[in-house]
Amino acid sequence: MSQDPNAEFDHATLDKIELSATGAVPTTPAYQDALNRLYAAQQVYAHADHKGGHVTARSLARLPFFHAHNLDAFIAGQITDEALETNASIYDRYVQSLPAPHRARAESHRLMVIGKPARHRARHDGTVVHDPLHTLFLVPGAGPHPGLPGNYLHGSVFHVGPDEATGSWEVHVHDSEDGASRFSAPTRPEALAKLQEVLESAPFHLNELESLGFRLT
């Protein structure tokens, strides 16, 4: 039995959030104190779909996450990066997973999330090389700001530098605005291993990624 005198009430507050269509709780001091404790413990995040509402980490743990459907085959060396599911297709699957009322708002974030990564780039000597990798993923969570519709963080793995022999591999994770956590690795396998750690750790708040070596910016 818990020795925390607030445990029972905090648990009841989590239940009330999950039973509310908007993630709301009463504005009484007792509930506000419970919310402060739950936010501090990373058990509750700001709701992405209902301003002033809340969403529990345990409810987010039941949500799917999205990445290239053939990512495992790519990591195993069975396919090339050109065969990976496209970012547009990954985002399509995320949008279709949402309740219909939230899909239009998710579509409004498409360009911000997917961007326009160059598939080829020029070296200093004028030759053009294939961009080695830029792959999208979406996981349940939040950051300094709420996540995308459905309470999702979005991120990507990509290379920075003129070619794979130089520069670094980056894993970035973002909320719906300018909250971001970044991880740099010298090699692609290290970056992909870190991506797997991120996927296994969801749901989370961006600042929780510091334990995985990320830097909140």
PDB file of C-alpha atoms in Angstrom:
ATOM      1  CA  MET A   1       0.000   0.000   0.000  1.00  0.00           C
ATOM      2  CA  SER A   2       1.347   3.434  -0.943  1.00  0.00           C
ATOM      3  CA  GLN A   3       2.589   5.656   1.887  1.00  0.00           C
ATOM      4  CA  ASP A   4       1.876   8.772  -0.191  1.00  0.00           C
ATOM      5  CA  PRO A   5      -1.180  10.518   1.338  1.00  0.00           C
ATOM      6  CA  ASN A   6      -1.985  12.006  -2.075  1.00  0.00           C
ATOM      7  CA  ALA A   7      -1.765   8.757  -4.058  1.00  0.00           C
ATOM      8  CA  GLU A   8      -5.450   7.846  -3.913  1.00  0.00           C
ATOM      9  CA  PHE A   9      -6.640  11.306  -4.901  1.00  0.00           C
ATOM     10  CA  ASP A  10      -4.038  11.577  -7.690  1.00  0.00           C
ATOM     11  CA  HIS A  11      -5.154   8.217  -9.056  1.00  0.00           C
ATOM     12  CA  ALA A  12      -8.768   9.411  -8.988  1.00  0.00           C
ATOM     13  CA  THR A  13      -7.684  12.554 -10.860  1.00  0.00           C
ATOM     14  CA  LEU A  14      -6.120  10.432 -13.594  1.00  0.00           C
ATOM     15  CA  ASP A  15      -9.376   8.502 -13.880  1.00  0.00           C
ATOM     16  CA  LYS A  16     -11.382  11.726 -14.109  1.00  0.00           C
ATOM     17  CA  ILE A  17      -9.130  13.064 -16.892  1.00  0.00           C
ATOM     18  CA  GLU A  18      -9.564   9.885 -18.901  1.00  0.00           C
ATOM     19  CA  LEU A  19     -13.336   9.867 -18.410  1.00  0.00           C
ATOM     20  CA  SER A  20     -13.662  13.454 -19.611  1.00  0.00           C
ATOM     21  CA  ALA A  21     -14.142  14.013 -23.342  1.00  0.00           C
ATOM     22  CA  THR A  22     -11.908  17.084 -23.114  1.00  0.00           C
ATOM     23  CA  GLY A  23      -9.479  15.920 -20.432  1.00  0.00           C
ATOM     24  CA  ALA A  24     -10.859  18.446 -17.949  1.00  0.00           C
ATOM     25  CA  VAL A  25     -10.958  18.342 -14.151  1.00  0.00           C
ATOM     26  CA  PRO A  26     -12.632  20.657 -11.630  1.00  0.00           C
ATOM     27  CA  THR A  27     -10.806  23.905 -10.911  1.00  0.00           C
ATOM     28  CA  THR A  28     -10.850  23.398  -7.149  1.00  0.00           C
ATOM     29  CA  PRO A  29      -7.538  23.792  -5.268  1.00  0.00           C
ATOM     30  CA  ALA A  30      -7.389  20.071  -4.494  1.00  0.00           C
ATOM     31  CA  TYR A  31      -7.569  19.089  -8.154  1.00  0.00           C
ATOM     32  CA  GLN A  32      -5.125  21.811  -9.194  1.00  0.00           C
ATOM     33  CA  ASP A  33      -2.647  20.567  -6.602  1.00  0.00           C
ATOM     34  CA  ALA A  34      -3.108  17.037  -7.931  1.00  0.00           C
ATOM     35  CA  LEU A  35      -2.482  18.254 -11.479  1.00  0.00           C
ATOM     36  CA  ASN A  36       0.727  19.965 -10.396  1.00  0.00           C
ATOM     37  CA  ARG A  37       1.954  16.723  -8.846  1.00  0.00           C
ATOM     38  CA  LEU A  38       0.957  14.662 -11.875  1.00  0.00           C
ATOM     39  CA  TYR A  39       2.633  17.044 -14.311  1.00  0.00           C
ATOM     40  CA  ALA A  40       5.799  17.023 -12.216  1.00  0.00           C
ATOM     41  CA  ALA A  41       5.758  13.212 -12.255  1.00  0.00           C
ATOM     42  CA  GLN A  42       5.266  13.189 -16.085  1.00  0.00           C
ATOM     43  CA  GLN A  43       1.987  11.297 -15.653  1.00  0.00           C
ATOM     44  CA  VAL A  44      -0.067  14.028 -17.321  1.00  0.00           C
ATOM     45  CA  TYR A  45       0.576  16.289 -20.327  1.00  0.00           C
ATOM     46  CA  ALA A  46      -1.248  19.222 -21.889  1.00  0.00           C
ATOM     47  CA  HIS A  47      -3.922  17.969 -24.296  1.00  0.00           C
ATOM     48  CA  ALA A  48      -3.175  18.688 -27.942  1.00  0.00           C
ATOM     49  CA  ASP A  49      -6.819  18.651 -29.023  1.00  0.00           C
ATOM     50  CA  HIS A  50      -8.565  20.484 -26.177  1.00  0.00           C
ATOM     51  CA  LYS A  51      -7.171  23.779 -24.894  1.00  0.00           C
ATOM     52  CA  GLY A  52      -6.975  23.706 -21.118  1.00  0.00           C
ATOM     53  CA  GLY A  53      -7.435  19.939 -21.103  1.00  0.00           C
ATOM     54  CA  HIS A  54      -5.041  17.212 -20.059  1.00  0.00           C
ATOM     55  CA  VAL A  55      -4.068  13.751 -21.262  1.00  0.00           C
ATOM     56  CA  THR A  56      -2.563  10.958 -19.189  1.00  0.00           C
ATOM     57  CA  ALA A  57       0.628   9.114 -20.052  1.00  0.00           C
ATOM     58  CA  ARG A  58      -1.107   5.799 -19.474  1.00  0.00           C
ATOM     59  CA  SER A  59      -3.751   6.614 -22.104  1.00  0.00           C
ATOM     60  CA  LEU A  60      -1.050   7.679 -24.572  1.00  0.00           C
ATOM     61  CA  ALA A  61       0.673   4.340 -24.000  1.00  0.00           C
ATOM     62  CA  ARG A  62      -2.267   2.689 -25.770  1.00  0.00           C
ATOM     63  CA  LEU A  63      -1.786   4.702 -28.969  1.00  0.00           C
ATOM     64  CA  PRO A  64       0.096   3.434 -32.029  1.00  0.00           C
ATOM     65  CA  PHE A  65       3.287   5.066 -33.245  1.00  0.00           C
ATOM     66  CA  PHE A  66       4.328   5.589 -36.844  1.00  0.00           C
ATOM     67  CA  HIS A  67       7.566   5.067 -38.747  1.00  0.00           C
ATOM     68  CA  ALA A  68       8.520   3.498 -42.053  1.00  0.00           C
ATOM     69  CA  HIS A  69       6.728   0.143 -42.108  1.00  0.00           C
ATOM     70  CA  ASN A  70       9.892  -1.497 -43.434  1.00  0.00           C
ATOM     71  CA  LEU A  71      12.281   0.192 -41.010  1.00  0.00           C
ATOM     72  CA  ASP A  72      13.321  -3.106 -39.445  1.00  0.00           C
ATOM     73  CA  ALA A  73      14.292  -4.473 -42.856  1.00  0.00           C
ATOM     74  CA  PHE A  74      16.329  -1.341 -43.523  1.00  0.00           C
ATOM     75  CA  ILE A  75      18.146  -1.569 -40.184  1.00  0.00           C
ATOM     76  CA  ALA A  76      18.870  -5.237 -40.906  1.00  0.00           C
ATOM     77  CA  GLY A  77      20.419  -4.269 -44.240  1.00  0.00           C
ATOM     78  CA  GLN A  78      17.786  -6.083 -46.289  1.00  0.00           C
ATOM     79  CA  ILE A  79      16.722  -2.969 -48.245  1.00  0.00           C
ATOM     80  CA  THR A  80      18.263   0.372 -49.176  1.00  0.00           C
ATOM     81  CA  ASP A  81      17.064   3.731 -47.898  1.00  0.00           C
ATOM     82  CA  GLU A  82      15.463   4.410 -51.280  1.00  0.00           C
ATOM     83  CA  ALA A  83      13.083   1.504 -50.609  1.00  0.00           C
ATOM     84  CA  LEU A  84      11.935   2.883 -47.247  1.00  0.00           C
ATOM     85  CA  GLU A  85       8.296   3.906 -46.953  1.00  0.00           C
ATOM     86  CA  THR A  86       8.085   7.577 -47.848  1.00  0.00           C
ATOM     87  CA  ASN A  87       7.526  10.295 -45.275  1.00  0.00           C
ATOM     88  CA  ALA A  88       4.293  11.264 -47.051  1.00  0.00           C
ATOM     89  CA  SER A  89       2.976   7.722 -46.699  1.00  0.00           C
ATOM     90  CA  ILE A  90       3.950   7.563 -43.010  1.00  0.00           C
ATOM     91  CA  TYR A  91       2.147  10.853 -42.407  1.00  0.00           C
ATOM     92  CA  ASP A  92      -0.901   9.604 -44.314  1.00  0.00           C
ATOM     93  CA  ARG A  93      -1.174   6.644 -41.949  1.00  0.00           C
ATOM     94  CA  TYR A  94      -0.889   8.958 -38.928  1.00  0.00           C
ATOM     95  CA  VAL A  95      -3.644  11.262 -40.239  1.00  0.00           C
ATOM     96  CA  GLN A  96      -5.971   8.352 -40.987  1.00  0.00           C
ATOM     97  CA  SER A  97      -5.514   7.045 -37.426  1.00  0.00           C
ATOM     98  CA  LEU A  98      -7.023  10.237 -35.981  1.00  0.00           C
ATOM     99  CA  PRO A  99     -10.712  10.866 -35.299  1.00  0.00           C
ATOM    100  CA  ALA A 100     -12.230  12.580 -38.324  1.00  0.00           C
ATOM    101  CA  PRO A 101     -12.659  15.996 -36.604  1.00  0.00           C
ATOM    102  CA  HIS A 102      -8.873  16.288 -36.079  1.00  0.00           C
ATOM    103  CA  ARG A 103      -7.642  15.226 -39.522  1.00  0.00           C
ATOM    104  CA  ALA A 104      -7.890  18.652 -41.171  1.00  0.00           C
ATOM    105  CA  ARG A 105      -5.768  20.218 -38.440  1.00  0.00           C
ATOM    106  CA  ALA A 106      -3.219  17.418 -38.798  1.00  0.00           C
ATOM    107  CA  GLU A 107      -3.091  18.099 -42.533  1.00  0.00           C
ATOM    108  CA  SER A 108      -2.300  21.748 -41.802  1.00  0.00           C
ATOM    109  CA  HIS A 109       0.927  20.576 -40.119  1.00  0.00           C
ATOM    110  CA  ARG A 110       1.989  18.289 -42.977  1.00  0.00           C
ATOM    111  CA  LEU A 111       4.536  20.590 -44.613  1.00  0.00           C
ATOM    112  CA  MET A 112       6.074  21.555 -41.275  1.00  0.00           C
ATOM    113  CA  VAL A 113       6.475  17.903 -40.282  1.00  0.00           C
ATOM    114  CA  ILE A 114       7.571  16.362 -43.567  1.00  0.00           C
ATOM    115  CA  GLY A 115       9.392  19.377 -44.981  1.00  0.00           C
ATOM    116  CA  LYS A 116      11.046  19.164 -48.347  1.00  0.00           C
ATOM    117  CA  PRO A 117      14.250  17.178 -47.797  1.00  0.00           C
ATOM    118  CA  ALA A 118      16.488  17.224 -50.850  1.00  0.00           C
ATOM    119  CA  ARG A 119      16.871  13.786 -52.322  1.00  0.00           C
ATOM    120  CA  HIS A 120      20.132  14.830 -54.014  1.00  0.00           C
ATOM    121  CA  ARG A 121      22.738  17.411 -53.170  1.00  0.00           C
ATOM    122  CA  ALA A 122      25.853  18.841 -54.773  1.00  0.00           C
ATOM    123  CA  ARG A 123      29.382  18.408 -53.500  1.00  0.00           C
ATOM    124  CA  HIS A 124      31.933  21.201 -53.640  1.00  0.00           C
ATOM    125  CA  ASP A 125      33.455  19.633 -56.767  1.00  0.00           C
ATOM    126  CA  GLY A 126      30.130  19.933 -58.567  1.00  0.00           C
ATOM    127  CA  THR A 127      29.148  16.272 -58.488  1.00  0.00           C
ATOM    128  CA  VAL A 128      25.684  15.356 -57.241  1.00  0.00           C
ATOM    129  CA  VAL A 129      25.243  12.701 -54.564  1.00  0.00           C
ATOM    130  CA  HIS A 130      22.189  10.893 -53.232  1.00  0.00           C
ATOM    131  CA  ASP A 131      20.956  12.175 -49.882  1.00  0.00           C
ATOM    132  CA  PRO A 132      21.641   9.189 -47.605  1.00  0.00           C
ATOM    133  CA  LEU A 133      18.558   9.230 -45.384  1.00  0.00           C
ATOM    134  CA  HIS A 134      15.682  11.322 -44.059  1.00  0.00           C
ATOM    135  CA  THR A 135      12.959   9.274 -42.419  1.00  0.00           C
ATOM    136  CA  LEU A 136       9.988  10.411 -40.347  1.00  0.00           C
ATOM    137  CA  PHE A 137       8.486   9.004 -37.165  1.00  0.00           C
ATOM    138  CA  LEU A 138       5.618  10.029 -34.862  1.00  0.00           C
ATOM    139  CA  VAL A 139       5.177   8.918 -31.255  1.00  0.00           C
ATOM    140  CA  PRO A 140       2.699   9.819 -28.487  1.00  0.00           C
ATOM    141  CA  GLY A 141       3.881  12.511 -26.096  1.00  0.00           C
ATOM    142  CA  ALA A 142       4.295  16.226 -25.490  1.00  0.00           C
ATOM    143  CA  GLY A 143       6.940  18.862 -24.980  1.00  0.00           C
ATOM    144  CA  PRO A 144       7.075  22.442 -23.724  1.00  0.00           C
ATOM    145  CA  HIS A 145       4.066  22.817 -26.027  1.00  0.00           C
ATOM    146  CA  PRO A 146       1.352  20.225 -26.760  1.00  0.00           C
ATOM    147  CA  GLY A 147       1.950  17.684 -29.486  1.00  0.00           C
ATOM    148  CA  LEU A 148       0.349  17.405 -32.893  1.00  0.00           C
ATOM    149  CA  PRO A 149      -3.335  16.396 -33.115  1.00  0.00           C
ATOM    150  CA  GLY A 150      -3.865  13.146 -31.290  1.00  0.00           C
ATOM    151  CA  ASN A 151      -1.053  14.096 -28.854  1.00  0.00           C
ATOM    152  CA  TYR A 152       1.867  13.124 -31.090  1.00  0.00           C
ATOM    153  CA  LEU A 153       5.467  14.236 -31.213  1.00  0.00           C
ATOM    154  CA  HIS A 154       7.175  14.120 -34.590  1.00  0.00           C
ATOM    155  CA  GLY A 155      10.787  13.458 -35.409  1.00  0.00           C
ATOM    156  CA  SER A 156      13.220  12.351 -38.052  1.00  0.00           C
ATOM    157  CA  VAL A 157      16.590  10.734 -38.618  1.00  0.00           C
ATOM    158  CA  PHE A 158      18.813  12.440 -41.181  1.00  0.00           C
ATOM    159  CA  HIS A 159      22.401  13.231 -42.134  1.00  0.00           C
ATOM    160  CA  VAL A 160      24.178  16.579 -41.859  1.00  0.00           C
ATOM    161  CA  GLY A 161      27.243  17.025 -44.053  1.00  0.00           C
ATOM    162  CA  PRO A 162      28.345  16.686 -47.676  1.00  0.00           C
ATOM    163  CA  ASP A 163      28.440  12.860 -47.651  1.00  0.00           C
ATOM    164  CA  GLU A 164      28.207   9.866 -45.324  1.00  0.00           C
ATOM    165  CA  ALA A 165      31.943   9.926 -44.647  1.00  0.00           C
ATOM    166  CA  THR A 166      31.752  13.327 -42.991  1.00  0.00           C
ATOM    167  CA  GLY A 167      29.331  15.291 -40.818  1.00  0.00           C
ATOM    168  CA  SER A 168      26.972  13.651 -38.340  1.00  0.00           C
ATOM    169  CA  TRP A 169      23.707  11.739 -38.076  1.00  0.00           C
ATOM    170  CA  GLU A 170      20.875  13.500 -36.277  1.00  0.00           C
ATOM    171  CA  VAL A 171      17.778  12.316 -34.447  1.00  0.00           C
ATOM    172  CA  HIS A 172      15.379  15.194 -33.771  1.00  0.00           C
ATOM    173  CA  VAL A 173      12.061  15.076 -31.900  1.00  0.00           C
ATOM    174  CA  HIS A 174       9.623  18.034 -31.868  1.00  0.00           C
ATOM    175  CA  ASP A 175       6.322  19.084 -30.353  1.00  0.00           C
ATOM    176  CA  SER A 176       3.782  21.109 -32.354  1.00  0.00           C
ATOM    177  CA  GLU A 177       5.722  24.380 -32.048  1.00  0.00           C
ATOM    178  CA  ASP A 178       9.392  25.074 -31.288  1.00  0.00           C
ATOM    179  CA  GLY A 179      10.035  22.531 -28.543  1.00  0.00           C
ATOM    180  CA  ALA A 180      12.735  20.098 -29.689  1.00  0.00           C
ATOM    181  CA  SER A 181      15.216  17.494 -28.453  1.00  0.00           C
ATOM    182  CA  ARG A 182      18.268  16.592 -30.517  1.00  0.00           C
ATOM    183  CA  PHE A 183      20.785  13.765 -30.569  1.00  0.00           C
ATOM    184  CA  SER A 184      23.908  13.604 -32.739  1.00  0.00           C
ATOM    185  CA  ALA A 185      25.822  10.462 -33.632  1.00  0.00           C
ATOM    186  CA  PRO A 186      28.886   9.894 -35.823  1.00  0.00           C
ATOM    187  CA  THR A 187      27.408   6.927 -37.697  1.00  0.00           C
ATOM    188  CA  ARG A 188      24.082   5.864 -39.163  1.00  0.00           C
ATOM    189  CA  PRO A 189      23.840   2.635 -37.121  1.00  0.00           C
ATOM    190  CA  GLU A 190      24.214   4.639 -33.901  1.00  0.00           C
ATOM    191  CA  ALA A 191      21.487   7.053 -34.973  1.00  0.00           C
ATOM    192  CA  LEU A 192      19.137   4.206 -35.913  1.00  0.00           C
ATOM    193  CA  ALA A 193      19.837   2.453 -32.603  1.00  0.00           C
ATOM    194  CA  LYS A 194      18.896   5.683 -30.833  1.00  0.00           C
ATOM    195  CA  LEU A 195      15.699   5.875 -32.885  1.00  0.00           C
ATOM    196  CA  GLN A 196      14.787   2.395 -31.669  1.00  0.00           C
ATOM    197  CA  GLU A 197      15.356   3.542 -28.076  1.00  0.00           C
ATOM    198  CA  VAL A 198      13.034   6.499 -28.659  1.00  0.00           C
ATOM    199  CA  LEU A 199      10.305   4.292 -30.098  1.00  0.00           C
ATOM    200  CA  GLU A 200      10.602   1.876 -27.177  1.00  0.00           C
ATOM    201  CA  SER A 201      10.395   4.750 -24.651  1.00  0.00           C
ATOM    202  CA  ALA A 202       7.168   6.375 -25.892  1.00  0.00           C
ATOM    203  CA  PRO A 203       5.080   8.017 -24.599  1.00  0.00           C
ATOM    204  CA  PHE A 204       7.257  10.705 -23.046  1.00  0.00           C
ATOM    205  CA  HIS A 205       7.782  14.412 -22.504  1.00  0.00           C
ATOM    206  CA  LEU A 206      10.640  15.842 -24.551  1.00  0.00           C
ATOM    207  CA  ASN A 207      12.679  16.611 -21.450  1.00  0.00           C
ATOM    208  CA  GLU A 208      12.616  12.924 -20.535  1.00  0.00           C
ATOM    209  CA  LEU A 209      14.802  12.233 -23.563  1.00  0.00           C
ATOM    210  CA  GLU A 210      17.750  13.755 -21.730  1.00  0.00           C
ATOM    211  CA  SER A 211      18.181  10.350 -20.077  1.00  0.00           C
ATOM    212  CA  LEU A 212      18.813   8.945 -23.582  1.00  0.00           C
ATOM    213  CA  GLY A 213      21.482  11.542 -24.343  1.00  0.00           C
ATOM    214  CA  PHE A 214      19.268  14.087 -26.103  1.00  0.00           C
ATOM    215  CA  ARG A 215      19.640  17.832 -25.645  1.00  0.00           C
ATOM    216  CA  LEU A 216      16.476  19.911 -25.170  1.00  0.00           C
ATOM    217  CA  THR A 217      16.677  23.100 -27.234  1.00  0.00           C
TER     218      THR A 217
END
